[in-house]
Amino acid sequence: MPENVTTSDVQESQLHGQKSLESSDWRVCVAPMMDWTDRHCRYFHRLLSPRARLYTEMVTSAALVRGKQLRLLEHSQQEHPLALQLGGSDPHELAQAARLGAEAGYDEINFNVGCPSDRVQSGRFGACLMREPALVGDCVKAMRDAVGIPVTVKCRIGVDDQDDYAGLQHFTEIMLVAGIEVLMVHARKAWLQGLSPKENRDIPPLDYERVYRLKREFPQLNVVINGGITTVEQVQAHLTRLDGVMLGRAAYHDPYLLAQVEAALYGEPLPQRDDVLRHMRPYIEAELARGTALKHISRHLLGLYQGEPGARAFRRTISEGAHLPGAGWGLLEQALAPCSVTA
């Protein structure tokens, strides 16, 4: 069991997982992003948004089951509600991995059917699985049978030349038969050949209407939209037609957006940016005491003052100093100095 997770934490989370599913649980989500949404990032995002549902980076079922890398499940209780995203294509192995996630205290298991990278394709998982909806259904059913917490799927609207509504409709029908109640849809198709993962996040055009149609035709399904959402106004507009919004790069590069969304949707007062940063201090000092280098935490904080006076100096001070031996909280206090106190 990961170091930060206690038996009582697990029992509490498992009880939480047995409650009836509420669509509002997925109203605002922060997308799983490789190399970005690690446990340090998620702790920071939770300070900005008490209600957003947070997601881990994708963890392969093989890493957990065959590689026994249970350290990948490490998280703190402050991160909840928290979902573990799994990648794989072996139903039995995914069931074992999902069980490990539930035992570690996660609130949800999310299945990755959207990542287009070559490495993922070579392992027969990610977006290429949209071509094999029956296998995805088998994987989902195996995971649902293994755990008492929600199992959800994150997919694209299509892949390569499989780019019409009928393909997405068929995929969704199979997901419903498998027992899926929540589907996250990145509103771009994925090109599995010829585009890099980065290009796949920008070049294929967004098609929000296809996701809206999916919700109209499957009203019993909780549909969460992802892709190109960068403002509070866009979040609010999507929520008039769908059950949830998943923020990705915008939440990472401009994390204060999460606090602004929280304020707009729930009436929460906006925290001051420097207060948010100072609330990170106990966590940072505890991690430094464990041997974590400051650079592994501070890289997630660089966008906190995005668009504000002093933002460039804030980023520069951290970027130039966090990797140095002995870097600690004092560096962040130094970085704060040129920043005005903003709401």
Short mmCIF file of C-alpha atoms in Angstrom, two decimals:
data_model
loop_
_atom_site.label_atom_id
_atom_site.label_comp_id
_atom_site.label_asym_id
_atom_site.label_seq_id
_atom_site.Cartn_x
_atom_site.Cartn_y
_atom_site.Cartn_z
CA MET A 1 0.00 0.00 0.00
CA PRO A 2 1.36 3.48 -0.87
CA GLU A 3 3.08 5.25 1.98
CA ASN A 4 0.60 8.13 2.32
CA VAL A 5 -2.51 5.90 2.40
CA THR A 6 -3.71 4.37 5.67
CA THR A 7 -6.11 1.49 6.28
CA SER A 8 -8.73 3.88 7.64
CA ASP A 9 -8.32 6.04 4.54
CA VAL A 10 -8.99 3.00 2.36
CA GLN A 11 -12.06 1.95 4.34
CA GLU A 12 -13.44 5.49 4.18
CA SER A 13 -12.88 5.70 0.42
CA GLN A 14 -14.42 2.28 -0.20
CA LEU A 15 -17.52 3.31 1.71
CA HIS A 16 -17.59 6.49 -0.36
CA GLY A 17 -17.38 4.42 -3.53
CA GLN A 18 -20.52 2.48 -2.64
CA LYS A 19 -22.75 5.55 -2.54
CA SER A 20 -25.14 6.19 -5.40
CA LEU A 21 -23.58 7.87 -8.40
CA GLU A 22 -24.38 11.58 -8.70
CA SER A 23 -23.87 13.28 -12.05
CA SER A 24 -22.80 16.43 -10.21
CA ASP A 25 -19.67 14.55 -9.09
CA TRP A 26 -18.29 15.05 -12.61
CA ARG A 27 -19.43 18.64 -13.15
CA VAL A 28 -15.84 19.92 -13.19
CA CYS A 29 -12.85 17.63 -13.77
CA VAL A 30 -9.14 18.13 -14.38
CA ALA A 31 -7.96 15.87 -17.17
CA PRO A 32 -5.33 13.16 -16.70
CA MET A 33 -2.16 14.48 -18.36
CA MET A 34 1.06 12.53 -18.71
CA ASP A 35 4.05 14.13 -16.96
CA TRP A 36 1.78 16.78 -15.49
CA THR A 37 -0.97 15.57 -13.15
CA ASP A 38 1.25 13.84 -10.62
CA ARG A 39 0.48 13.91 -6.91
CA HIS A 40 2.19 17.28 -6.36
CA CYS A 41 0.15 18.88 -9.12
CA ARG A 42 -3.08 17.39 -7.81
CA TYR A 43 -2.45 18.65 -4.28
CA PHE A 44 -1.95 22.15 -5.69
CA HIS A 45 -5.08 21.93 -7.84
CA ARG A 46 -7.13 20.82 -4.86
CA LEU A 47 -6.21 24.02 -3.02
CA LEU A 48 -7.61 25.98 -5.94
CA SER A 49 -10.75 23.92 -6.40
CA PRO A 50 -12.31 22.00 -3.48
CA ARG A 51 -14.90 20.32 -5.71
CA ALA A 52 -13.15 19.46 -8.99
CA ARG A 53 -12.62 15.79 -9.68
CA LEU A 54 -8.91 15.11 -10.13
CA TYR A 55 -7.27 12.40 -12.25
CA THR A 56 -3.90 10.72 -12.10
CA GLU A 57 -1.56 10.43 -15.03
CA MET A 58 -2.27 7.24 -16.95
CA VAL A 59 -0.87 4.18 -15.18
CA THR A 60 -0.60 0.95 -17.17
CA SER A 61 -2.19 -2.15 -15.73
CA ALA A 62 1.04 -4.03 -16.50
CA ALA A 63 3.07 -1.64 -14.33
CA LEU A 64 0.82 -2.37 -11.36
CA VAL A 65 0.18 -6.07 -11.84
CA ARG A 66 3.34 -7.39 -13.47
CA GLY A 67 5.77 -4.64 -12.50
CA LYS A 68 4.37 -4.37 -8.98
CA GLN A 69 5.03 -0.62 -9.06
CA LEU A 70 2.54 0.20 -6.32
CA ARG A 71 4.39 3.46 -5.68
CA LEU A 72 2.48 4.74 -8.71
CA LEU A 73 -0.68 4.68 -6.56
CA GLU A 74 0.70 7.06 -3.96
CA HIS A 75 -1.51 10.04 -3.15
CA SER A 76 -2.62 12.13 -0.20
CA GLN A 77 -6.09 12.18 1.31
CA GLN A 78 -6.41 15.88 0.53
CA GLU A 79 -6.63 15.05 -3.18
CA HIS A 80 -10.08 13.42 -3.06
CA PRO A 81 -12.32 13.11 -5.01
CA LEU A 82 -9.64 11.38 -7.04
CA ALA A 83 -9.67 8.97 -9.97
CA LEU A 84 -7.00 6.52 -11.11
CA GLN A 85 -6.65 6.37 -14.89
CA LEU A 86 -5.60 2.97 -16.21
CA GLY A 87 -4.27 1.96 -19.62
CA GLY A 88 -4.26 -1.56 -20.96
CA SER A 89 -6.21 -4.05 -23.03
CA ASP A 90 -6.22 -7.29 -21.01
CA PRO A 91 -9.52 -7.54 -19.11
CA HIS A 92 -8.12 -9.81 -16.39
CA GLU A 93 -5.06 -7.65 -15.84
CA LEU A 94 -7.13 -4.46 -15.82
CA ALA A 95 -9.46 -6.00 -13.24
CA GLN A 96 -6.48 -6.76 -11.01
CA ALA A 97 -5.13 -3.23 -11.46
CA ALA A 98 -8.54 -1.69 -10.74
CA ARG A 99 -8.76 -3.73 -7.56
CA LEU A 100 -5.37 -2.41 -6.47
CA GLY A 101 -6.59 1.12 -7.15
CA ALA A 102 -9.74 0.63 -5.11
CA GLU A 103 -7.75 -0.89 -2.26
CA ALA A 104 -5.42 2.14 -2.33
CA GLY A 105 -8.42 4.42 -1.78
CA TYR A 106 -9.24 5.88 -5.19
CA ASP A 107 -12.81 7.07 -5.78
CA GLU A 108 -13.03 6.05 -9.44
CA ILE A 109 -11.24 3.98 -12.07
CA ASN A 110 -11.02 5.69 -15.46
CA PHE A 111 -10.12 3.68 -18.56
CA ASN A 112 -7.96 5.40 -21.19
CA VAL A 113 -9.33 4.97 -24.71
CA GLY A 114 -8.02 8.29 -25.98
CA CYS A 115 -4.22 8.51 -25.86
CA PRO A 116 -2.76 8.45 -29.42
CA SER A 117 0.98 8.05 -28.73
CA ASP A 118 3.02 5.45 -30.62
CA ARG A 119 4.17 3.86 -27.37
CA VAL A 120 0.59 3.41 -26.23
CA GLN A 121 -0.47 1.98 -29.59
CA SER A 122 2.36 -0.55 -29.51
CA GLY A 123 0.92 -1.81 -26.24
CA ARG A 124 -2.55 -2.08 -27.81
CA PHE A 125 -4.22 0.46 -25.60
CA GLY A 126 -5.29 4.09 -25.70
CA ALA A 127 -7.11 5.56 -28.71
CA CYS A 128 -6.47 2.55 -30.96
CA LEU A 129 -8.97 0.64 -28.81
CA MET A 130 -11.80 2.71 -30.29
CA ARG A 131 -11.45 0.33 -33.23
CA GLU A 132 -12.20 -2.56 -30.86
CA PRO A 133 -15.27 -1.48 -28.89
CA ALA A 134 -16.17 -5.07 -27.97
CA LEU A 135 -12.78 -5.49 -26.27
CA VAL A 136 -13.26 -2.17 -24.45
CA GLY A 137 -16.62 -3.44 -23.26
CA ASP A 138 -15.01 -6.62 -21.95
CA CYS A 139 -12.36 -4.58 -20.14
CA VAL A 140 -14.95 -2.30 -18.58
CA LYS A 141 -17.11 -5.19 -17.43
CA ALA A 142 -14.11 -6.95 -15.89
CA MET A 143 -13.17 -3.82 -13.94
CA ARG A 144 -16.75 -3.16 -12.84
CA ASP A 145 -17.04 -6.73 -11.59
CA ALA A 146 -13.80 -6.29 -9.62
CA VAL A 147 -14.52 -3.04 -7.75
CA GLY A 148 -17.33 -1.22 -5.99
CA ILE A 149 -16.33 2.24 -7.16
CA PRO A 150 -17.39 3.84 -10.47
CA VAL A 151 -15.59 2.77 -13.63
CA THR A 152 -15.58 5.42 -16.35
CA VAL A 153 -14.14 5.73 -19.86
CA LYS A 154 -12.30 8.60 -21.56
CA CYS A 155 -12.35 8.41 -25.35
CA ARG A 156 -12.08 10.46 -28.56
CA ILE A 157 -14.90 11.16 -31.03
CA GLY A 158 -13.12 8.89 -33.51
CA VAL A 159 -9.78 7.70 -34.88
CA ASP A 160 -8.23 8.06 -38.34
CA ASP A 161 -10.87 7.43 -41.03
CA GLN A 162 -13.33 6.16 -38.44
CA ASP A 163 -14.65 9.68 -38.20
CA ASP A 164 -18.42 9.77 -38.27
CA TYR A 165 -21.09 9.93 -35.63
CA ALA A 166 -22.15 6.32 -36.30
CA GLY A 167 -18.81 5.03 -35.02
CA LEU A 168 -19.05 7.02 -31.79
CA GLN A 169 -22.68 5.99 -31.41
CA HIS A 170 -21.81 2.29 -31.77
CA PHE A 171 -18.94 2.64 -29.30
CA THR A 172 -21.26 4.33 -26.79
CA GLU A 173 -23.93 1.64 -27.14
CA ILE A 174 -21.37 -1.00 -26.22
CA MET A 175 -20.18 1.07 -23.26
CA LEU A 176 -23.73 1.25 -21.95
CA VAL A 177 -24.15 -2.52 -22.26
CA ALA A 178 -20.90 -2.90 -20.29
CA GLY A 179 -22.40 -0.76 -17.53
CA ILE A 180 -20.74 2.62 -18.11
CA GLU A 181 -22.62 5.56 -16.59
CA VAL A 182 -20.02 8.28 -17.19
CA LEU A 183 -18.22 8.89 -20.50
CA MET A 184 -15.56 11.57 -20.96
CA VAL A 185 -15.27 12.58 -24.60
CA HIS A 186 -12.32 14.52 -26.03
CA ALA A 187 -14.11 16.34 -28.84
CA ARG A 188 -11.36 15.68 -31.41
CA LYS A 189 -10.61 12.55 -33.33
CA ALA A 190 -7.12 11.07 -33.06
CA TRP A 191 -4.78 10.47 -35.98
CA LEU A 192 -2.86 7.36 -35.01
CA GLN A 193 -0.35 7.76 -37.84
CA GLY A 194 1.32 10.96 -38.95
CA LEU A 195 0.60 13.21 -35.95
CA SER A 196 2.45 13.39 -32.65
CA PRO A 197 0.51 13.32 -29.36
CA LYS A 198 1.04 17.10 -29.13
CA GLU A 199 -0.30 17.64 -32.66
CA ASN A 200 -3.27 15.40 -31.82
CA ARG A 201 -4.23 17.92 -29.13
CA ASP A 202 -4.39 20.78 -31.64
CA ILE A 203 -4.68 19.81 -35.30
CA PRO A 204 -7.81 17.61 -35.52
CA PRO A 205 -10.71 20.08 -35.38
CA LEU A 206 -12.98 20.24 -32.36
CA ASP A 207 -16.52 18.96 -32.89
CA TYR A 208 -18.56 19.87 -29.84
CA GLU A 209 -21.83 19.29 -31.71
CA ARG A 210 -21.05 15.59 -32.01
CA VAL A 211 -20.72 15.37 -28.22
CA TYR A 212 -23.94 17.33 -27.71
CA ARG A 213 -25.73 14.93 -30.05
CA LEU A 214 -24.40 11.99 -28.08
CA LYS A 215 -25.96 13.40 -24.90
CA ARG A 216 -29.28 14.04 -26.64
CA GLU A 217 -29.46 10.50 -27.95
CA PHE A 218 -28.21 8.86 -24.73
CA PRO A 219 -29.79 11.02 -22.02
CA GLN A 220 -29.23 8.31 -19.38
CA LEU A 221 -25.46 8.66 -19.83
CA ASN A 222 -23.44 11.28 -17.95
CA VAL A 223 -21.37 12.94 -20.68
CA VAL A 224 -18.30 15.02 -19.79
CA ILE A 225 -16.68 17.08 -22.55
CA ASN A 226 -12.95 17.71 -22.95
CA GLY A 227 -10.91 19.68 -25.47
CA GLY A 228 -10.13 23.34 -26.10
CA ILE A 229 -11.99 24.69 -23.07
CA THR A 230 -10.11 27.69 -21.68
CA THR A 231 -12.56 30.11 -20.01
CA VAL A 232 -15.20 30.20 -17.29
CA GLU A 233 -17.75 31.27 -19.90
CA GLN A 234 -17.03 28.21 -22.04
CA VAL A 235 -17.41 25.95 -19.00
CA GLN A 236 -20.78 27.49 -18.20
CA ALA A 237 -21.97 27.19 -21.80
CA HIS A 238 -21.07 23.50 -22.04
CA LEU A 239 -22.81 22.78 -18.74
CA THR A 240 -26.12 23.97 -20.18
CA ARG A 241 -25.98 20.98 -22.55
CA LEU A 242 -23.81 18.37 -20.85
CA ASP A 243 -23.20 16.88 -17.41
CA GLY A 244 -19.61 17.92 -16.95
CA VAL A 245 -16.55 19.68 -18.29
CA MET A 246 -12.99 18.36 -18.16
CA LEU A 247 -10.26 21.00 -18.24
CA GLY A 248 -6.84 20.00 -19.49
CA ARG A 249 -3.96 22.24 -20.54
CA ALA A 250 -5.77 25.41 -19.52
CA ALA A 251 -5.98 24.19 -15.93
CA TYR A 252 -2.28 23.39 -15.95
CA HIS A 253 -0.88 26.50 -17.61
CA ASP A 254 -3.34 28.87 -15.89
CA PRO A 255 -4.28 26.99 -12.69
CA TYR A 256 -6.08 29.97 -11.16
CA LEU A 257 -8.79 29.22 -13.75
CA LEU A 258 -9.86 26.38 -11.43
CA ALA A 259 -10.56 28.85 -8.63
CA GLN A 260 -12.44 31.11 -11.03
CA VAL A 261 -14.61 28.21 -12.20
CA GLU A 262 -15.27 27.21 -8.59
CA ALA A 263 -16.37 30.78 -7.80
CA ALA A 264 -18.63 31.02 -10.85
CA LEU A 265 -20.36 27.66 -10.36
CA TYR A 266 -20.57 27.45 -6.58
CA GLY A 267 -20.32 31.04 -5.35
CA GLU A 268 -17.06 30.42 -3.53
CA PRO A 269 -14.98 33.55 -2.81
CA LEU A 270 -11.88 33.77 -4.95
CA PRO A 271 -8.74 33.05 -2.93
CA GLN A 272 -5.76 35.32 -3.30
CA ARG A 273 -3.00 33.71 -5.29
CA ASP A 274 -0.35 34.28 -2.64
CA ASP A 275 -2.60 32.65 -0.03
CA VAL A 276 -2.92 29.58 -2.24
CA LEU A 277 0.84 29.40 -2.61
CA ARG A 278 1.44 29.79 1.12
CA HIS A 279 -1.04 26.99 1.80
CA MET A 280 1.38 24.81 -0.16
CA ARG A 281 4.13 25.45 2.38
CA PRO A 282 3.38 22.58 4.84
CA TYR A 283 3.11 20.13 1.96
CA ILE A 284 6.31 21.36 0.32
CA GLU A 285 8.29 21.26 3.56
CA ALA A 286 7.02 17.75 4.34
CA GLU A 287 8.01 16.58 0.87
CA LEU A 288 11.44 18.19 1.13
CA ALA A 289 11.92 16.33 4.42
CA ARG A 290 11.11 13.09 2.58
CA GLY A 291 13.84 13.84 0.06
CA THR A 292 11.69 15.21 -2.75
CA ALA A 293 13.52 17.90 -4.72
CA LEU A 294 11.75 21.26 -4.88
CA LYS A 295 11.87 21.28 -8.69
CA HIS A 296 9.47 18.32 -8.83
CA ILE A 297 6.81 20.36 -7.01
CA SER A 298 7.54 23.92 -8.09
CA ARG A 299 7.22 23.17 -11.82
CA HIS A 300 3.47 22.84 -11.30
CA LEU A 301 3.23 26.28 -9.68
CA LEU A 302 4.72 28.32 -12.52
CA GLY A 303 1.38 29.38 -14.02
CA LEU A 304 -0.22 30.62 -10.79
CA TYR A 305 0.30 34.29 -11.69
CA GLN A 306 -0.45 33.88 -15.40
CA GLY A 307 -1.42 37.27 -16.82
CA GLU A 308 -0.68 39.11 -13.57
CA PRO A 309 1.99 41.72 -12.76
CA GLY A 310 5.24 40.02 -11.81
CA ALA A 311 4.33 36.70 -13.44
CA ARG A 312 7.46 36.55 -15.57
CA ALA A 313 9.78 37.27 -12.63
CA PHE A 314 7.88 34.69 -10.55
CA ARG A 315 8.46 32.01 -13.17
CA ARG A 316 12.07 32.98 -13.76
CA THR A 317 13.01 32.93 -10.07
CA ILE A 318 11.57 29.46 -9.62
CA SER A 319 12.89 28.05 -12.89
CA GLU A 320 16.42 29.27 -12.22
CA GLY A 321 16.57 28.27 -8.56
CA ALA A 322 14.43 25.19 -7.90
CA HIS A 323 16.99 22.73 -9.27
CA LEU A 324 19.83 24.02 -7.11
CA PRO A 325 20.98 22.00 -4.08
CA GLY A 326 19.20 23.06 -0.91
CA ALA A 327 16.38 24.91 -2.70
CA GLY A 328 13.41 25.24 -0.36
CA TRP A 329 10.50 27.40 0.70
CA GLY A 330 12.67 30.52 0.83
CA LEU A 331 12.96 30.44 -2.97
CA LEU A 332 9.17 30.61 -3.32
CA GLU A 333 9.00 33.52 -0.89
CA GLN A 334 11.61 35.23 -3.05
CA ALA A 335 9.56 34.51 -6.18
CA LEU A 336 6.47 36.04 -4.58
CA ALA A 337 8.13 39.39 -3.93
CA PRO A 338 7.50 41.01 -7.35
CA CYS A 339 3.91 39.76 -7.58
CA SER A 340 1.09 42.05 -6.59
CA VAL A 341 -1.51 40.62 -4.22
CA THR A 342 -4.46 39.75 -6.44
CA ALA A 343 -7.81 38.19 -5.84
#
